[in-house]
Amino acid sequence: MSALLLAVAATTFTAQPARAELRLCNKTESQVGVAIGYREDTEWVTEGWWNLPANSCETLVTGALVSRYYYIYAVDYDQFGEWGGRAFMCTREKEFTINGIEDCVARGFERTGFFEIDTGEQSSWTVQLTEPVQGGTGGR
């Protein structure tokens, strides 16, 4: 299977009041499920699932971004691909809000690898999930 690509872009707004948020845009032709992880005060929190239809966007965090780093895991329901990384956090199959990222399996959750988004000092950020690589390299 070809690797899935991720495009990340900071968004700035001009000529309007600044909107502060973390948005995710599904730029694929598939339905995508998204989970997010972030630090809230002194504790890690993971939340999911946002189900985004093909070629749509969703606001995951409203208001000014209080953390510099956010973590995202996404699943392509139609092509069975995923966007993940090395930051392990807790998830589950059904809708969830989980406090803490330690001992996921022992607490009855799945241990899932999220990718990191460094928003810098921006108050708004948009993440774009893009189509699988189309390059003639017959993937598995």
mmCIF file with all atom_site columns, C-alpha atoms in Angstrom:
data_model
loop_
_atom_site.group_PDB
_atom_site.id
_atom_site.type_symbol
_atom_site.label_atom_id
_atom_site.label_alt_id
_atom_site.label_comp_id
_atom_site.label_asym_id
_atom_site.label_entity_id
_atom_site.label_seq_id
_atom_site.pdbx_PDB_ins_code
_atom_site.Cartn_x
_atom_site.Cartn_y
_atom_site.Cartn_z
_atom_site.occupancy
_atom_site.B_iso_or_equiv
_atom_site.pdbx_formal_charge
_atom_site.auth_seq_id
_atom_site.auth_comp_id
_atom_site.auth_asym_id
_atom_site.auth_atom_id
_atom_site.pdbx_PDB_model_num
ATOM 1   C CA . MET A 1 1   ? 0.000   0.000  0.000   1.00 0.00 ? 1   MET A CA 1
ATOM 2   C CA . SER A 1 2   ? 1.325   3.427  -0.846  1.00 0.00 ? 2   SER A CA 1
ATOM 3   C CA . ALA A 1 3   ? 2.202   5.746  1.978   1.00 0.00 ? 3   ALA A CA 1
ATOM 4   C CA . LEU A 1 4   ? -0.344  8.408  2.821   1.00 0.00 ? 4   LEU A CA 1
ATOM 5   C CA . LEU A 1 5   ? 0.838   11.987 2.620   1.00 0.00 ? 5   LEU A CA 1
ATOM 6   C CA . LEU A 1 6   ? 0.206   14.736 5.118   1.00 0.00 ? 6   LEU A CA 1
ATOM 7   C CA . ALA A 1 7   ? 0.262   18.432 4.392   1.00 0.00 ? 7   ALA A CA 1
ATOM 8   C CA . VAL A 1 8   ? 0.268   20.913 7.246   1.00 0.00 ? 8   VAL A CA 1
ATOM 9   C CA . ALA A 1 9   ? -0.344  24.602 6.833   1.00 0.00 ? 9   ALA A CA 1
ATOM 10  C CA . ALA A 1 10  ? -0.584  27.507 9.237   1.00 0.00 ? 10  ALA A CA 1
ATOM 11  C CA . THR A 1 11  ? -3.464  29.743 8.424   1.00 0.00 ? 11  THR A CA 1
ATOM 12  C CA . THR A 1 12  ? -3.589  33.422 9.023   1.00 0.00 ? 12  THR A CA 1
ATOM 13  C CA . PHE A 1 13  ? -6.652  35.536 8.572   1.00 0.00 ? 13  PHE A CA 1
ATOM 14  C CA . THR A 1 14  ? -6.631  39.114 7.376   1.00 0.00 ? 14  THR A CA 1
ATOM 15  C CA . ALA A 1 15  ? -9.315  41.771 6.918   1.00 0.00 ? 15  ALA A CA 1
ATOM 16  C CA . GLN A 1 16  ? -11.548 39.890 9.375   1.00 0.00 ? 16  GLN A CA 1
ATOM 17  C CA . PRO A 1 17  ? -11.498 39.344 13.105  1.00 0.00 ? 17  PRO A CA 1
ATOM 18  C CA . ALA A 1 18  ? -8.981  36.594 13.793  1.00 0.00 ? 18  ALA A CA 1
ATOM 19  C CA . ARG A 1 19  ? -10.557 33.178 14.194  1.00 0.00 ? 19  ARG A CA 1
ATOM 20  C CA . ALA A 1 20  ? -8.661  30.937 16.514  1.00 0.00 ? 20  ALA A CA 1
ATOM 21  C CA . GLU A 1 21  ? -8.971  27.183 16.056  1.00 0.00 ? 21  GLU A CA 1
ATOM 22  C CA . LEU A 1 22  ? -7.359  23.923 15.052  1.00 0.00 ? 22  LEU A CA 1
ATOM 23  C CA . ARG A 1 23  ? -8.957  22.582 11.871  1.00 0.00 ? 23  ARG A CA 1
ATOM 24  C CA . LEU A 1 24  ? -8.436  19.388 9.947   1.00 0.00 ? 24  LEU A CA 1
ATOM 25  C CA . CYS A 1 25  ? -9.286  19.106 6.265   1.00 0.00 ? 25  CYS A CA 1
ATOM 26  C CA . ASN A 1 26  ? -9.807  15.727 4.652   1.00 0.00 ? 26  ASN A CA 1
ATOM 27  C CA . LYS A 1 27  ? -8.562  16.261 1.079   1.00 0.00 ? 27  LYS A CA 1
ATOM 28  C CA . THR A 1 28  ? -9.041  12.605 0.146   1.00 0.00 ? 28  THR A CA 1
ATOM 29  C CA . GLU A 1 29  ? -11.847 10.830 -1.682  1.00 0.00 ? 29  GLU A CA 1
ATOM 30  C CA . SER A 1 30  ? -12.485 8.642  1.400   1.00 0.00 ? 30  SER A CA 1
ATOM 31  C CA . GLN A 1 31  ? -14.254 9.044  4.709   1.00 0.00 ? 31  GLN A CA 1
ATOM 32  C CA . VAL A 1 32  ? -11.697 9.600  7.478   1.00 0.00 ? 32  VAL A CA 1
ATOM 33  C CA . GLY A 1 33  ? -11.888 9.132  11.248  1.00 0.00 ? 33  GLY A CA 1
ATOM 34  C CA . VAL A 1 34  ? -9.778  11.486 13.384  1.00 0.00 ? 34  VAL A CA 1
ATOM 35  C CA . ALA A 1 35  ? -8.565  11.448 16.987  1.00 0.00 ? 35  ALA A CA 1
ATOM 36  C CA . ILE A 1 36  ? -6.634  14.230 18.728  1.00 0.00 ? 36  ILE A CA 1
ATOM 37  C CA . GLY A 1 37  ? -4.309  14.388 21.710  1.00 0.00 ? 37  GLY A CA 1
ATOM 38  C CA . TYR A 1 38  ? -3.230  17.451 23.675  1.00 0.00 ? 38  TYR A CA 1
ATOM 39  C CA . ARG A 1 39  ? -2.009  18.636 27.046  1.00 0.00 ? 39  ARG A CA 1
ATOM 40  C CA . GLU A 1 40  ? -4.668  20.236 29.250  1.00 0.00 ? 40  GLU A CA 1
ATOM 41  C CA . ASP A 1 41  ? -3.187  21.876 32.333  1.00 0.00 ? 41  ASP A CA 1
ATOM 42  C CA . THR A 1 42  ? -1.003  19.090 33.756  1.00 0.00 ? 42  THR A CA 1
ATOM 43  C CA . GLU A 1 43  ? -2.731  16.115 32.117  1.00 0.00 ? 43  GLU A CA 1
ATOM 44  C CA . TRP A 1 44  ? -2.758  14.550 28.650  1.00 0.00 ? 44  TRP A CA 1
ATOM 45  C CA . VAL A 1 45  ? -6.158  14.104 27.008  1.00 0.00 ? 45  VAL A CA 1
ATOM 46  C CA . THR A 1 46  ? -7.132  12.171 23.891  1.00 0.00 ? 46  THR A CA 1
ATOM 47  C CA . GLU A 1 47  ? -10.479 12.556 22.114  1.00 0.00 ? 47  GLU A CA 1
ATOM 48  C CA . GLY A 1 48  ? -12.119 10.913 19.133  1.00 0.00 ? 48  GLY A CA 1
ATOM 49  C CA . TRP A 1 49  ? -13.717 10.292 16.742  1.00 0.00 ? 49  TRP A CA 1
ATOM 50  C CA . TRP A 1 50  ? -14.527 13.004 14.267  1.00 0.00 ? 50  TRP A CA 1
ATOM 51  C CA . ASN A 1 51  ? -15.822 11.424 11.055  1.00 0.00 ? 51  ASN A CA 1
ATOM 52  C CA . LEU A 1 52  ? -15.010 13.583 8.064   1.00 0.00 ? 52  LEU A CA 1
ATOM 53  C CA . PRO A 1 53  ? -16.544 12.880 4.667   1.00 0.00 ? 53  PRO A CA 1
ATOM 54  C CA . ALA A 1 54  ? -14.352 13.159 1.575   1.00 0.00 ? 54  ALA A CA 1
ATOM 55  C CA . ASN A 1 55  ? -13.171 16.693 0.781   1.00 0.00 ? 55  ASN A CA 1
ATOM 56  C CA . SER A 1 56  ? -14.447 18.314 3.968   1.00 0.00 ? 56  SER A CA 1
ATOM 57  C CA . CYS A 1 57  ? -13.047 20.206 6.968   1.00 0.00 ? 57  CYS A CA 1
ATOM 58  C CA . GLU A 1 58  ? -13.840 20.086 10.672  1.00 0.00 ? 58  GLU A CA 1
ATOM 59  C CA . THR A 1 59  ? -12.829 22.243 13.626  1.00 0.00 ? 59  THR A CA 1
ATOM 60  C CA . LEU A 1 60  ? -11.207 20.015 16.260  1.00 0.00 ? 60  LEU A CA 1
ATOM 61  C CA . VAL A 1 61  ? -10.351 22.737 18.789  1.00 0.00 ? 61  VAL A CA 1
ATOM 62  C CA . THR A 1 62  ? -12.288 25.999 19.029  1.00 0.00 ? 62  THR A CA 1
ATOM 63  C CA . GLY A 1 63  ? -10.796 29.156 20.440  1.00 0.00 ? 63  GLY A CA 1
ATOM 64  C CA . ALA A 1 64  ? -7.168  30.203 20.733  1.00 0.00 ? 64  ALA A CA 1
ATOM 65  C CA . LEU A 1 65  ? -4.716  27.316 20.746  1.00 0.00 ? 65  LEU A CA 1
ATOM 66  C CA . VAL A 1 66  ? -3.361  26.987 24.277  1.00 0.00 ? 66  VAL A CA 1
ATOM 67  C CA . SER A 1 67  ? -0.775  24.337 23.461  1.00 0.00 ? 67  SER A CA 1
ATOM 68  C CA . ARG A 1 68  ? 2.062   24.551 21.007  1.00 0.00 ? 68  ARG A CA 1
ATOM 69  C CA . TYR A 1 69  ? 1.876   20.824 20.256  1.00 0.00 ? 69  TYR A CA 1
ATOM 70  C CA . TYR A 1 70  ? -1.169  18.802 19.243  1.00 0.00 ? 70  TYR A CA 1
ATOM 71  C CA . TYR A 1 71  ? -1.217  15.166 18.220  1.00 0.00 ? 71  TYR A CA 1
ATOM 72  C CA . ILE A 1 72  ? -3.376  13.581 15.531  1.00 0.00 ? 72  ILE A CA 1
ATOM 73  C CA . TYR A 1 73  ? -4.201  10.060 14.443  1.00 0.00 ? 73  TYR A CA 1
ATOM 74  C CA . ALA A 1 74  ? -6.457  9.427  11.447  1.00 0.00 ? 74  ALA A CA 1
ATOM 75  C CA . VAL A 1 75  ? -7.852  6.380  9.687   1.00 0.00 ? 75  VAL A CA 1
ATOM 76  C CA . ASP A 1 76  ? -8.961  6.147  6.059   1.00 0.00 ? 76  ASP A CA 1
ATOM 77  C CA . TYR A 1 77  ? -12.122 4.033  6.338   1.00 0.00 ? 77  TYR A CA 1
ATOM 78  C CA . ASP A 1 78  ? -12.332 3.303  2.608   1.00 0.00 ? 78  ASP A CA 1
ATOM 79  C CA . GLN A 1 79  ? -8.676  2.622  1.678   1.00 0.00 ? 79  GLN A CA 1
ATOM 80  C CA . PHE A 1 80  ? -7.715  1.185  5.098   1.00 0.00 ? 80  PHE A CA 1
ATOM 81  C CA . GLY A 1 81  ? -4.720  3.493  5.457   1.00 0.00 ? 81  GLY A CA 1
ATOM 82  C CA . GLU A 1 82  ? -3.777  5.621  8.421   1.00 0.00 ? 82  GLU A CA 1
ATOM 83  C CA . TRP A 1 83  ? -1.886  8.735  9.420   1.00 0.00 ? 83  TRP A CA 1
ATOM 84  C CA . GLY A 1 84  ? 0.055   8.077  12.606  1.00 0.00 ? 84  GLY A CA 1
ATOM 85  C CA . GLY A 1 85  ? 3.358   8.598  14.316  1.00 0.00 ? 85  GLY A CA 1
ATOM 86  C CA . ARG A 1 86  ? 5.530   7.833  17.319  1.00 0.00 ? 86  ARG A CA 1
ATOM 87  C CA . ALA A 1 87  ? 3.695   9.727  20.054  1.00 0.00 ? 87  ALA A CA 1
ATOM 88  C CA . PHE A 1 88  ? 1.734   6.940  21.734  1.00 0.00 ? 88  PHE A CA 1
ATOM 89  C CA . MET A 1 89  ? -1.594  7.780  23.345  1.00 0.00 ? 89  MET A CA 1
ATOM 90  C CA . CYS A 1 90  ? -4.770  5.961  24.334  1.00 0.00 ? 90  CYS A CA 1
ATOM 91  C CA . THR A 1 91  ? -7.748  5.454  22.011  1.00 0.00 ? 91  THR A CA 1
ATOM 92  C CA . ARG A 1 92  ? -10.731 3.147  21.678  1.00 0.00 ? 92  ARG A CA 1
ATOM 93  C CA . GLU A 1 93  ? -12.992 2.132  18.828  1.00 0.00 ? 93  GLU A CA 1
ATOM 94  C CA . LYS A 1 94  ? -16.052 4.102  19.950  1.00 0.00 ? 94  LYS A CA 1
ATOM 95  C CA . GLU A 1 95  ? -16.330 7.809  20.748  1.00 0.00 ? 95  GLU A CA 1
ATOM 96  C CA . PHE A 1 96  ? -14.014 8.705  23.622  1.00 0.00 ? 96  PHE A CA 1
ATOM 97  C CA . THR A 1 97  ? -12.388 11.250 25.890  1.00 0.00 ? 97  THR A CA 1
ATOM 98  C CA . ILE A 1 98  ? -9.518  9.665  27.813  1.00 0.00 ? 98  ILE A CA 1
ATOM 99  C CA . ASN A 1 99  ? -7.462  11.350 30.528  1.00 0.00 ? 99  ASN A CA 1
ATOM 100 C CA . GLY A 1 100 ? -3.839  10.223 30.680  1.00 0.00 ? 100 GLY A CA 1
ATOM 101 C CA . ILE A 1 101 ? -1.627  8.428  28.164  1.00 0.00 ? 101 ILE A CA 1
ATOM 102 C CA . GLU A 1 102 ? -0.013  5.875  30.454  1.00 0.00 ? 102 GLU A CA 1
ATOM 103 C CA . ASP A 1 103 ? -0.882  2.168  30.715  1.00 0.00 ? 103 ASP A CA 1
ATOM 104 C CA . CYS A 1 104 ? -3.397  2.309  27.840  1.00 0.00 ? 104 CYS A CA 1
ATOM 105 C CA . VAL A 1 105 ? -3.782  -1.456 27.433  1.00 0.00 ? 105 VAL A CA 1
ATOM 106 C CA . ALA A 1 106 ? -3.911  -2.127 31.185  1.00 0.00 ? 106 ALA A CA 1
ATOM 107 C CA . ARG A 1 107 ? -6.733  0.433  31.433  1.00 0.00 ? 107 ARG A CA 1
ATOM 108 C CA . GLY A 1 108 ? -8.702  -1.260 28.644  1.00 0.00 ? 108 GLY A CA 1
ATOM 109 C CA . PHE A 1 109 ? -7.759  1.084  25.793  1.00 0.00 ? 109 PHE A CA 1
ATOM 110 C CA . GLU A 1 110 ? -5.685  0.740  22.639  1.00 0.00 ? 110 GLU A CA 1
ATOM 111 C CA . ARG A 1 111 ? -2.160  2.205  22.433  1.00 0.00 ? 111 ARG A CA 1
ATOM 112 C CA . THR A 1 112 ? -2.068  4.254  19.227  1.00 0.00 ? 112 THR A CA 1
ATOM 113 C CA . GLY A 1 113 ? 0.730   6.236  17.552  1.00 0.00 ? 113 GLY A CA 1
ATOM 114 C CA . PHE A 1 114 ? -0.147  9.873  16.842  1.00 0.00 ? 114 PHE A CA 1
ATOM 115 C CA . PHE A 1 115 ? 1.839   12.353 14.749  1.00 0.00 ? 115 PHE A CA 1
ATOM 116 C CA . GLU A 1 116 ? 2.892   15.679 16.225  1.00 0.00 ? 116 GLU A CA 1
ATOM 117 C CA . ILE A 1 117 ? 1.758   19.079 15.005  1.00 0.00 ? 117 ILE A CA 1
ATOM 118 C CA . ASP A 1 118 ? 3.978   21.975 16.103  1.00 0.00 ? 118 ASP A CA 1
ATOM 119 C CA . THR A 1 119 ? 1.795   25.063 15.820  1.00 0.00 ? 119 THR A CA 1
ATOM 120 C CA . GLY A 1 120 ? 4.608   27.388 16.850  1.00 0.00 ? 120 GLY A CA 1
ATOM 121 C CA . GLU A 1 121 ? 3.037   30.449 18.370  1.00 0.00 ? 121 GLU A CA 1
ATOM 122 C CA . GLN A 1 122 ? 0.072   30.539 15.967  1.00 0.00 ? 122 GLN A CA 1
ATOM 123 C CA . SER A 1 123 ? -3.444  30.937 17.383  1.00 0.00 ? 123 SER A CA 1
ATOM 124 C CA . SER A 1 124 ? -4.931  29.042 14.401  1.00 0.00 ? 124 SER A CA 1
ATOM 125 C CA . TRP A 1 125 ? -3.690  26.037 12.479  1.00 0.00 ? 125 TRP A CA 1
ATOM 126 C CA . THR A 1 126 ? -5.029  23.831 9.688   1.00 0.00 ? 126 THR A CA 1
ATOM 127 C CA . VAL A 1 127 ? -3.940  20.250 9.025   1.00 0.00 ? 127 VAL A CA 1
ATOM 128 C CA . GLN A 1 128 ? -4.658  18.745 5.610   1.00 0.00 ? 128 GLN A CA 1
ATOM 129 C CA . LEU A 1 129 ? -4.766  15.004 5.019   1.00 0.00 ? 129 LEU A CA 1
ATOM 130 C CA . THR A 1 130 ? -4.045  14.237 1.373   1.00 0.00 ? 130 THR A CA 1
ATOM 131 C CA . GLU A 1 131 ? -4.514  11.322 -1.015  1.00 0.00 ? 131 GLU A CA 1
ATOM 132 C CA . PRO A 1 132 ? -2.241  8.272  -1.105  1.00 0.00 ? 132 PRO A CA 1
ATOM 133 C CA . VAL A 1 133 ? 0.840   8.673  -3.274  1.00 0.00 ? 133 VAL A CA 1
ATOM 134 C CA . GLN A 1 134 ? -0.027  8.095  -6.959  1.00 0.00 ? 134 GLN A CA 1
ATOM 135 C CA . GLY A 1 135 ? 3.355   7.307  -8.444  1.00 0.00 ? 135 GLY A CA 1
ATOM 136 C CA . GLY A 1 136 ? 3.371   4.023  -10.282 1.00 0.00 ? 136 GLY A CA 1
ATOM 137 C CA . THR A 1 137 ? 5.336   2.249  -7.557  1.00 0.00 ? 137 THR A CA 1
ATOM 138 C CA . GLY A 1 138 ? 2.918   -0.630 -7.117  1.00 0.00 ? 138 GLY A CA 1
ATOM 139 C CA . GLY A 1 139 ? 2.463   -0.605 -3.364  1.00 0.00 ? 139 GLY A CA 1
ATOM 140 C CA . ARG A 1 140 ? 1.221   -3.483 -1.276  1.00 0.00 ? 140 ARG A CA 1
#
